[in-house]
XYZ file of C-alpha atoms in Angstrom:
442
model
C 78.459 107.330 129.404
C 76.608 105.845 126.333
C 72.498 105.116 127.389
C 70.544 102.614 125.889
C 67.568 104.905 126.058
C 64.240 104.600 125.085
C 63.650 105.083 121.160
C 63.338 108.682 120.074
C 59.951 109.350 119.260
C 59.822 109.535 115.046
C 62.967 110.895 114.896
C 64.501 107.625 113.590
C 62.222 104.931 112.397
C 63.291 104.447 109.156
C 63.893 100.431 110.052
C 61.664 97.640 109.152
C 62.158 95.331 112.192
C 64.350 97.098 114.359
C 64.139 100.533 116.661
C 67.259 102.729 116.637
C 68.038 102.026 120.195
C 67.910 98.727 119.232
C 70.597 98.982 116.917
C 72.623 101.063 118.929
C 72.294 98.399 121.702
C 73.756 95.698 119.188
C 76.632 98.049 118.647
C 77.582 98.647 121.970
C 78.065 94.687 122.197
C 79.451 94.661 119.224
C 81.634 98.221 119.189
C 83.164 97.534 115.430
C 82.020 98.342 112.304
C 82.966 97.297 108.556
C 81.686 98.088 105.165
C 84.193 95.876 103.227
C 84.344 92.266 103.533
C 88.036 91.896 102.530
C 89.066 94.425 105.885
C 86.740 92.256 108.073
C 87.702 91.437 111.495
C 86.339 88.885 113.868
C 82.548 90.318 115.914
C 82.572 93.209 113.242
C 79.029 94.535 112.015
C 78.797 94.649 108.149
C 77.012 97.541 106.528
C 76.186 96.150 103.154
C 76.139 99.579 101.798
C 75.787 99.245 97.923
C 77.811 101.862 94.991
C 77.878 102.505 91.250
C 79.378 99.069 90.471
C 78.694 97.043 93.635
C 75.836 95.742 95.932
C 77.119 94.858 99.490
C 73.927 92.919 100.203
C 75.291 90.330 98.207
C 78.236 90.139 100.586
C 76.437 89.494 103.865
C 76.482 85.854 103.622
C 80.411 86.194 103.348
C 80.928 88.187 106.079
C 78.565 86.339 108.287
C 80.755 83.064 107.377
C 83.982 84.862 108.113
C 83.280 85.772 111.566
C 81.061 89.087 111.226
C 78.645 89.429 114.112
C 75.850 90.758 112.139
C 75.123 92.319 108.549
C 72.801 95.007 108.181
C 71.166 94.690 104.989
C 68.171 96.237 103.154
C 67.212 93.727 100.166
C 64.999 90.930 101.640
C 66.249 88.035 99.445
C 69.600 88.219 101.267
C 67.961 87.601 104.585
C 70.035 84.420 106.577
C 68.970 84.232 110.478
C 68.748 86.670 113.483
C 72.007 87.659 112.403
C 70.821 90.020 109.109
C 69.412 93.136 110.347
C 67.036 94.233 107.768
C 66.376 98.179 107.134
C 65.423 100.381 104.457
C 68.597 101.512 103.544
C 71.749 100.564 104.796
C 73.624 103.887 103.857
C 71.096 105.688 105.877
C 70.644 103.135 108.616
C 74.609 103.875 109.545
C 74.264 107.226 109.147
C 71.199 107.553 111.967
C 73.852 104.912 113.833
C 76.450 107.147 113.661
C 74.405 110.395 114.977
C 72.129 108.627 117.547
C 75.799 107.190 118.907
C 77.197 110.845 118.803
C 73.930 112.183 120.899
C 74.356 109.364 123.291
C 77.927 110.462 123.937
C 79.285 113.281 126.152
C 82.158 113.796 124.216
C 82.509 117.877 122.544
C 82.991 117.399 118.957
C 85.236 119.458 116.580
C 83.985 119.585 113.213
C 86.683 120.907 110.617
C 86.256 121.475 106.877
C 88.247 123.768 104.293
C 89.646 123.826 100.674
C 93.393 122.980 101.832
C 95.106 121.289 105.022
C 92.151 119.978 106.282
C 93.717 116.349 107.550
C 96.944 118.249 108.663
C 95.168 120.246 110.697
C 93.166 117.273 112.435
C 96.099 115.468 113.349
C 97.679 118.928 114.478
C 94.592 119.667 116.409
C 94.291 115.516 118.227
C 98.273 116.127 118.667
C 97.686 119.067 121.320
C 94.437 118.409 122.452
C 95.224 114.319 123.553
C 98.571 115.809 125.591
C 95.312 116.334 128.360
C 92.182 115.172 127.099
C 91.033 111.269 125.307
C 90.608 112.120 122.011
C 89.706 110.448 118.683
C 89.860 111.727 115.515
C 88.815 110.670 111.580
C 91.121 108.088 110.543
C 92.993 109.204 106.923
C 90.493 111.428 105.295
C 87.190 109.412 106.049
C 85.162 112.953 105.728
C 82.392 112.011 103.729
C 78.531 111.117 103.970
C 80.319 107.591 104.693
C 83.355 108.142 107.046
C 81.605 110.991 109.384
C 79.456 108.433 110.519
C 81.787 105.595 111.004
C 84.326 108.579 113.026
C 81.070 109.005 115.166
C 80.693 105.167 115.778
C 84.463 104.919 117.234
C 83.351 107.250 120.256
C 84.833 105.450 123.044
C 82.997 105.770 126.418
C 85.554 107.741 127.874
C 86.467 109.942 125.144
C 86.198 113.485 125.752
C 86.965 115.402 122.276
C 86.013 114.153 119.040
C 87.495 116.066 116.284
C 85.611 114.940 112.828
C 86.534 115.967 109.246
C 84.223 117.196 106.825
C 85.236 116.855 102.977
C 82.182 118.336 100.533
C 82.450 118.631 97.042
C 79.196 120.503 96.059
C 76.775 123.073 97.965
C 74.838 121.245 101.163
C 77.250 118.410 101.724
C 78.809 120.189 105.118
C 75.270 121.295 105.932
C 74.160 117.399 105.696
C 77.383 116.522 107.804
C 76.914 118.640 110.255
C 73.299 117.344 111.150
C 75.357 113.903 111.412
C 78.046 115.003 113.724
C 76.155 118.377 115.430
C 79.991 119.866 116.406
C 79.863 122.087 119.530
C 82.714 123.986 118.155
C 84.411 124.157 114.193
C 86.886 125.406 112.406
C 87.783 126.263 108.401
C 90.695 125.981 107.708
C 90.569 127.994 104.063
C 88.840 129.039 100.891
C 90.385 128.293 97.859
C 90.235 126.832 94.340
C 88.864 123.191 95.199
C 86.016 120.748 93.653
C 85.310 123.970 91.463
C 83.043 121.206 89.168
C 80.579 120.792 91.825
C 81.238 123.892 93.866
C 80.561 126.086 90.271
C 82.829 129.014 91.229
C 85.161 130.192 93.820
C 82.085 131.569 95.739
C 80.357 128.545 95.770
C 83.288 127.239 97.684
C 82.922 129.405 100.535
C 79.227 129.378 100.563
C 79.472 125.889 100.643
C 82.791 125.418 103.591
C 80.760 128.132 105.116
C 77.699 125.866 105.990
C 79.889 124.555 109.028
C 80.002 127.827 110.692
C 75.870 128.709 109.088
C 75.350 125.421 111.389
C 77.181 126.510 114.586
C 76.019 130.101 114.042
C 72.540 128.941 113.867
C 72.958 126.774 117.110
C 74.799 129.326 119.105
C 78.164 126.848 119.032
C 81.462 127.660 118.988
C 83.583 129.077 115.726
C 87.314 129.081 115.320
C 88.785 130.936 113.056
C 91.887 132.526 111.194
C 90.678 136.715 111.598
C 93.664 137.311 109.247
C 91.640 135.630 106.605
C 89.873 137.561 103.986
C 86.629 136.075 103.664
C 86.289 135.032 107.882
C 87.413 138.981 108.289
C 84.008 139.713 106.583
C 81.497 137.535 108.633
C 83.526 138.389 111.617
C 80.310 140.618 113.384
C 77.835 137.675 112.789
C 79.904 135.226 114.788
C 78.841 135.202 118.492
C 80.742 132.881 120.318
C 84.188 132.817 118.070
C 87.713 132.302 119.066
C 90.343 133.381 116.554
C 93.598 133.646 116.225
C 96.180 136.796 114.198
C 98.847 137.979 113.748
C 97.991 141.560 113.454
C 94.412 142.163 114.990
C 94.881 142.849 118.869
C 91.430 141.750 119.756
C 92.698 138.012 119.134
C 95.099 135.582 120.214
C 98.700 136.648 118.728
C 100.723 134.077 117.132
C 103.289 135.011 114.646
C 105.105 133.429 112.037
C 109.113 133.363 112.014
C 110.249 131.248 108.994
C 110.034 128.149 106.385
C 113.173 127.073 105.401
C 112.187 124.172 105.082
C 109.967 123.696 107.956
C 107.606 126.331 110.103
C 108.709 127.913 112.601
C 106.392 129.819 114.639
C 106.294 132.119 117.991
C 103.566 132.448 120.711
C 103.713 134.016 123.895
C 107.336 134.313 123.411
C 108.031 131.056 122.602
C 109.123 129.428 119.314
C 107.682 126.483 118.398
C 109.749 124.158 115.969
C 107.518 121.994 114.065
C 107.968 119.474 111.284
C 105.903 120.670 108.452
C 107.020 122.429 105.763
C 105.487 125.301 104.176
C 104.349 128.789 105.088
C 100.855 127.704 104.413
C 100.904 125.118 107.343
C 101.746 128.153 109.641
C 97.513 128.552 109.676
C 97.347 125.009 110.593
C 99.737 125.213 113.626
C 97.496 128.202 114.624
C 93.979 126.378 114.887
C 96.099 123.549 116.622
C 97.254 126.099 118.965
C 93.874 128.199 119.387
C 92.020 125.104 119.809
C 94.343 124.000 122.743
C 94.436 127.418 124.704
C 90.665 127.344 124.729
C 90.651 124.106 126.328
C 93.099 124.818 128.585
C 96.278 122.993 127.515
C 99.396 124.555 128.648
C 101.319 126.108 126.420
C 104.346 123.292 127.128
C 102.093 120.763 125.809
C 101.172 122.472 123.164
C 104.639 122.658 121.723
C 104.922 119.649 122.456
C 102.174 118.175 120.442
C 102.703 120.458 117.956
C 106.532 119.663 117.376
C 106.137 116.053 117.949
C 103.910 115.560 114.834
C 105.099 114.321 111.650
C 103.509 114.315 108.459
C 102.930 110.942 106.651
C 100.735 109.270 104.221
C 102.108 111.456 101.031
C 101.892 114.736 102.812
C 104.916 117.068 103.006
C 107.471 114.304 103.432
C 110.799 115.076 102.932
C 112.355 111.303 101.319
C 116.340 111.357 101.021
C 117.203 109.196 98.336
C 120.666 108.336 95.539
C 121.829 112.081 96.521
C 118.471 113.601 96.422
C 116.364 115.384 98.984
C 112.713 114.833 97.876
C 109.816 116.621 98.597
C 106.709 113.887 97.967
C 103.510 116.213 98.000
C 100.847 113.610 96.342
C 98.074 113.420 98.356
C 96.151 115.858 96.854
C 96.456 118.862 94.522
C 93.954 122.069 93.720
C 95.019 124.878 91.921
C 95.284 127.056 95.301
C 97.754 124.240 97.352
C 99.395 124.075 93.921
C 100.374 127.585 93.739
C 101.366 127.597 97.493
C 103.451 124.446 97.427
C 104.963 126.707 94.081
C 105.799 129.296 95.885
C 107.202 127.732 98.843
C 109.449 125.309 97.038
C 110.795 128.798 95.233
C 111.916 130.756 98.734
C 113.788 127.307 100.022
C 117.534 127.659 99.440
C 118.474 124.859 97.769
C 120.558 124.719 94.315
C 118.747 122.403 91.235
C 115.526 122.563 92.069
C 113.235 119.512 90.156
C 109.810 119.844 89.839
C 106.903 116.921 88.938
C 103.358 118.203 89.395
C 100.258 116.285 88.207
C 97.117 116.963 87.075
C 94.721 118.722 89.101
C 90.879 116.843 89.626
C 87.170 118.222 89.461
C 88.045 121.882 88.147
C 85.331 121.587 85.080
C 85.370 123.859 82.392
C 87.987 125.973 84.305
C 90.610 122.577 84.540
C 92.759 123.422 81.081
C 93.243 127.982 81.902
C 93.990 126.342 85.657
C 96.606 123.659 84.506
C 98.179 126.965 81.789
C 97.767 128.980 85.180
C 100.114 126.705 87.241
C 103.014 126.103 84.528
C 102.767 129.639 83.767
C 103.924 130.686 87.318
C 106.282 127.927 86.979
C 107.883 130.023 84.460
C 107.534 132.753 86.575
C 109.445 131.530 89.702
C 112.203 130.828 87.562
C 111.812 127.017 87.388
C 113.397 125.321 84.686
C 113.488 121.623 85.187
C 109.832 120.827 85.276
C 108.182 118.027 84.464
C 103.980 117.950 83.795
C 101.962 114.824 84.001
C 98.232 114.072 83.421
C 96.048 114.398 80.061
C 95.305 118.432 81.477
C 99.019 119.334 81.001
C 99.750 117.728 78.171
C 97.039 119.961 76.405
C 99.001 123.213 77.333
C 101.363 125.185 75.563
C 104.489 125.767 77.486
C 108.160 124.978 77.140
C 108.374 121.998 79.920
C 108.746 118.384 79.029
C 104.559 116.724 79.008
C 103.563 113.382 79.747
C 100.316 112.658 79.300
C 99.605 109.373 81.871
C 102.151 108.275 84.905
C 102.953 105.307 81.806
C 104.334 107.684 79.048
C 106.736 109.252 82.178
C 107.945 105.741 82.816
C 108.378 104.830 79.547
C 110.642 107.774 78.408
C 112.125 108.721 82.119
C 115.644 108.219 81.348
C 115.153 111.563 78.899
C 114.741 113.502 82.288
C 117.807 115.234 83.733
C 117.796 115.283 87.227
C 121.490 116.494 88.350
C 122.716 115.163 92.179
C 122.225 116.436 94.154
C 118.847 117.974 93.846
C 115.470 118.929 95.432
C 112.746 117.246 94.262
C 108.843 118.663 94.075
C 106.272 115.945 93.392
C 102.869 117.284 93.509
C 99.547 116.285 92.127
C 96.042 114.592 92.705
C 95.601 111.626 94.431
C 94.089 110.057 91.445
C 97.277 110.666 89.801
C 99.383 108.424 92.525
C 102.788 110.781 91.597
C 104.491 108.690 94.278
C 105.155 106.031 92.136
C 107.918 108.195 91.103
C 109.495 107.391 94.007
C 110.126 104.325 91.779
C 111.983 106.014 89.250
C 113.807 108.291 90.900
C-alpha cells in the first residue's frame, strides 16, 4: 500500500515550492505520467524534461491546454497557475518521483542489465512470474536514467514484482540506476562486445554490467546468475545470497539445453519446454526466466507455460513468411557479440539458400571498422555466400560481398541482389540502421 508519509528528512528537497511527498501525493491522484506532448493523454502529468535540441518547458502551456493535469517545470518564465509545479530540475525531480514511489511500494523489484537479450529476458522473466504473482515490467526498452524512473512510477498498488531494465552505455550508469530502483534481487544476463565507445574495452563492460550485482552485493540482496558463465564463474565466492542456474555444476539448478532448429528447446526436471525463440543464445534467457520462477515458487507447469506462450515481437527474432521466403527480421539491435551469435546460429539451421543482410554495428569507437572486417570475415568462414553489408562501417571493408553504404544506395540498386525462392532470410543490424525496411523490398 502506497503512504503519503511525512517528507524524508533532506533526503529529497531539491524542489523550490513543493516537498517530495507532496509530489508523490499529486501523483497518486493523478497516477500517469508523460514527457511528450504529442503522446499526451487526458489527467496526465507533464515532465518538461529538456534535451540537446529541445526545451520541454516551453511545452507546458500545450499540455496544460490539451488536458494535462499538471506540468512540472523548472524555468520560472513558463510559470501559468497552481497547475505548473516548479522545481529545480525536472529530469531530477522525476527521477526522486520515481524512487520515493518505489520506497513507498511493497512490491520486490528485479533489476536486469547485460550486453545481449536484456528485453527478451524481461518479458521471459514477467511471462512466468505473472502466471502467480501481479507483475509489471519496463515497457520496450525504457532502461535509461529516463525510463527506470517512469517503470518505477507505473507501480500499481497491488503489484507484487517489478522487474526493471537497466541499459548503460559507460562506467556508473547501472550504479546510478540502481540507487533509482534499489532491486531486492538482479540478474545479468551477459558480457559481451557492447557500447565499447563509452565502455573503453571489453573489461569496462563487465566492470560496468557488474555494478548491478556491486549494488546487491553491497546491500546483502539477491543475485541471479548463469554459473556456466565465464566471468560470473569468477566472482562466484563473493556472492552471498545467489541463485544460479547450469548445466554442468551440481551445486545449482540443472537445466539443459536440447536443440535450435529453429527455435530452443530446452529440458528441466525432465521436462521439455518448447519455446518460440530462436537461437541457442536465448537458451540463457529461458534459464533466468526459469530460475527466477522456481525461487518464487511458480510451479514448474506454469513455468512452461509462460515460457512457451511468449512470442517475440517488436524486430526481435521474428520469423516473417513472405513471396516464398522464410525471413528471419533481427533489427532491433546489433553488437559485434549478438552479431556473431545470430552468425552462427543462422549457419547450424537446415535450410537450403541461405540470404544474409546485416547492418552496421553502433558505438564501437576506434574498434568499429577491425569489428565490422571481424563479422564479414566469419561470414566467409561459415560458408555464406549471398551476403549483403549495409552502413558507412561496411562499406569501408575489404571483402568479396556486395556493400551499400546507407539503407538508400540498397534501395536504389536492389534489383542487382539475387535472392533465389525459396530462401532464408537474415536481417540483422542496429536499430539506428532500421534494416526492417527491407521488409519493403523483399
Amino acid at each position: 500500500m502506497f503512504k503519503k508519509s511525512p517528507f524524508l528528512k533532506g533526503l529529497f528537497f531539491i524542489f523550490d515550492f513543493m516537498t517530495i511527498n507532496e509530489l508523490h501525493t499529486i501523483f497518486l491522484e493523478n497516477p500517469s505520467i508523460n514527457t511528450d506532448t504529442r503522446k499526451l493523454r487526458q489527467g496526465d502529468i507533464f515532465f518538461a524534461l529538456k534535451g540537446d535540441n529541445f526545451n520541454g518547458n516551453k511545452y507546458a502551456a500545450q499540455a496544460l491546454q490539451n488536458g494535462a493535469s499538471y506540468a512540472v517545470i523548472d524555468e520560472k518564465e513558463f510559470l501559468i497557475d497552481h497547475r505548473t509545479i516548479l522545481v529545480d530540475d525536472v529530469l531530477q525531480a522525476l527521477q526522486n518521483l520515481g524512487n520515493y514511489h518505489r520506497k513507498q511500494s511493497k512490491a520486490t523489484v528485479i533489476g536486469l542489465t547485460g550486453s545481449n537479450g536484456k528485453t527478451t529476458t524481461k518479458e521471459l522473466v514477467n511471462a512466468v512470474l505473472s502466471q502467480k504473482y501481479s507483475t509489471i515490467a519496463t515497457k520496450g526498452n525504457l532502461n535509461n536514467h529516463i525510463g527506470v524512473p517512469l517503470t518505477l512510477l507505473s507501480i500499481k498498488e497491488e503489484t507484487e514484482i517489478a522487474i526493471v531494465e537497466m541499459g548503460a552505455n559507460h562506467l556508473k550508469e547501472i550504479a546510478f540506476l540502481c540507487t533509482l530502483a534499489e532491486p531486492d534481487f538482479g540478474y545479468i544476463t551477459n558480457f559481451g562486445k557492447a557500447h565499447l565507445e563509452g565502455f573503453g574495452s571489453e573489461q569496462g563492460v563487465i566492470k560496468g554490467k557488474s555494478e548491478l550485482y556491486d549494488y546487491l552485493t553491497s546491500n546483502k540482496k539477491g543475485i541471479f546468475l548463469n554459473a556456466d558463465d565465464p566471468v560470473q564463474k569468477q566472482k562466484l565466492n563473493s556472492y552471498i545470497k545467489k541463485y544460479g542456474f547450469s548445466s554442468n555444476d551440481p551445486k545449482f539448478y540443472p537445466i539443459h539445453f536440447k536443440q535450435a532448429d529453429p527455435f530452443v528447446v530446452l529440458e528441466v526436471e525432465n521436462t521439455n519446454i518448447h519455446t518460440k525463440l530462436l537461437g541457442a543464445y536465448n537458451f540463457t534467457n529461458c534459464c533466468a526466466a526459469i530460475i527466477m520462477g522456481k525461487y518464487f515458487n511458480v510451479p514448474l507447469e506454469d513455468i512452461k507455460k509462460g515460457i512457451e506462450a511468449y512470442t517475440p515481437d517488436n524486430n526481435r527474432s521474428q520469423i516473417i513468411k513472405k513471396n516464398g521466403l522464410k525471413i528471419i527480421l533481427d533489427a532491433y539491435n546489433a553488437n559485434p557479440s549478438s552479431m556473431r551469435a545470430a552468425l552462427e546460429n543462422f549457419s547450424k539451421m537446415n535450410d537450403d539458400n541461405k540470404v544474409l543482410f546485416l547492418g552496421d554495428m553502433f558505438e564501437l569507437g576506434d574498434s568499429s571498422l577491425q569489428e565490422h572486417d571481424a563479422i564479414a570475415r566469419l561470414a566467409t568462414d561459415l560458408g555464406f555466400s549471398n551476403v549483403v553489408l549495409v552502413g558507412e562501417n561496411f562499406k569501408k571493408i575489404n571483402c568479396g560481398f556486395s556493400t551499400f553504404g546507407s539503407f538508400e544506395k540498397l534501395k536504389e540498386d536492389f534489383k542487382s541482389i539475387q535472392i533465389p525462392t525459396p530462401s532464408t532470410v537474415l536481417i540483422k543490424g542496429s536499430r539506428g540502421m532500421a534494416l526492417e525496411r527491407i521488409l519493403e523490398l523483399l
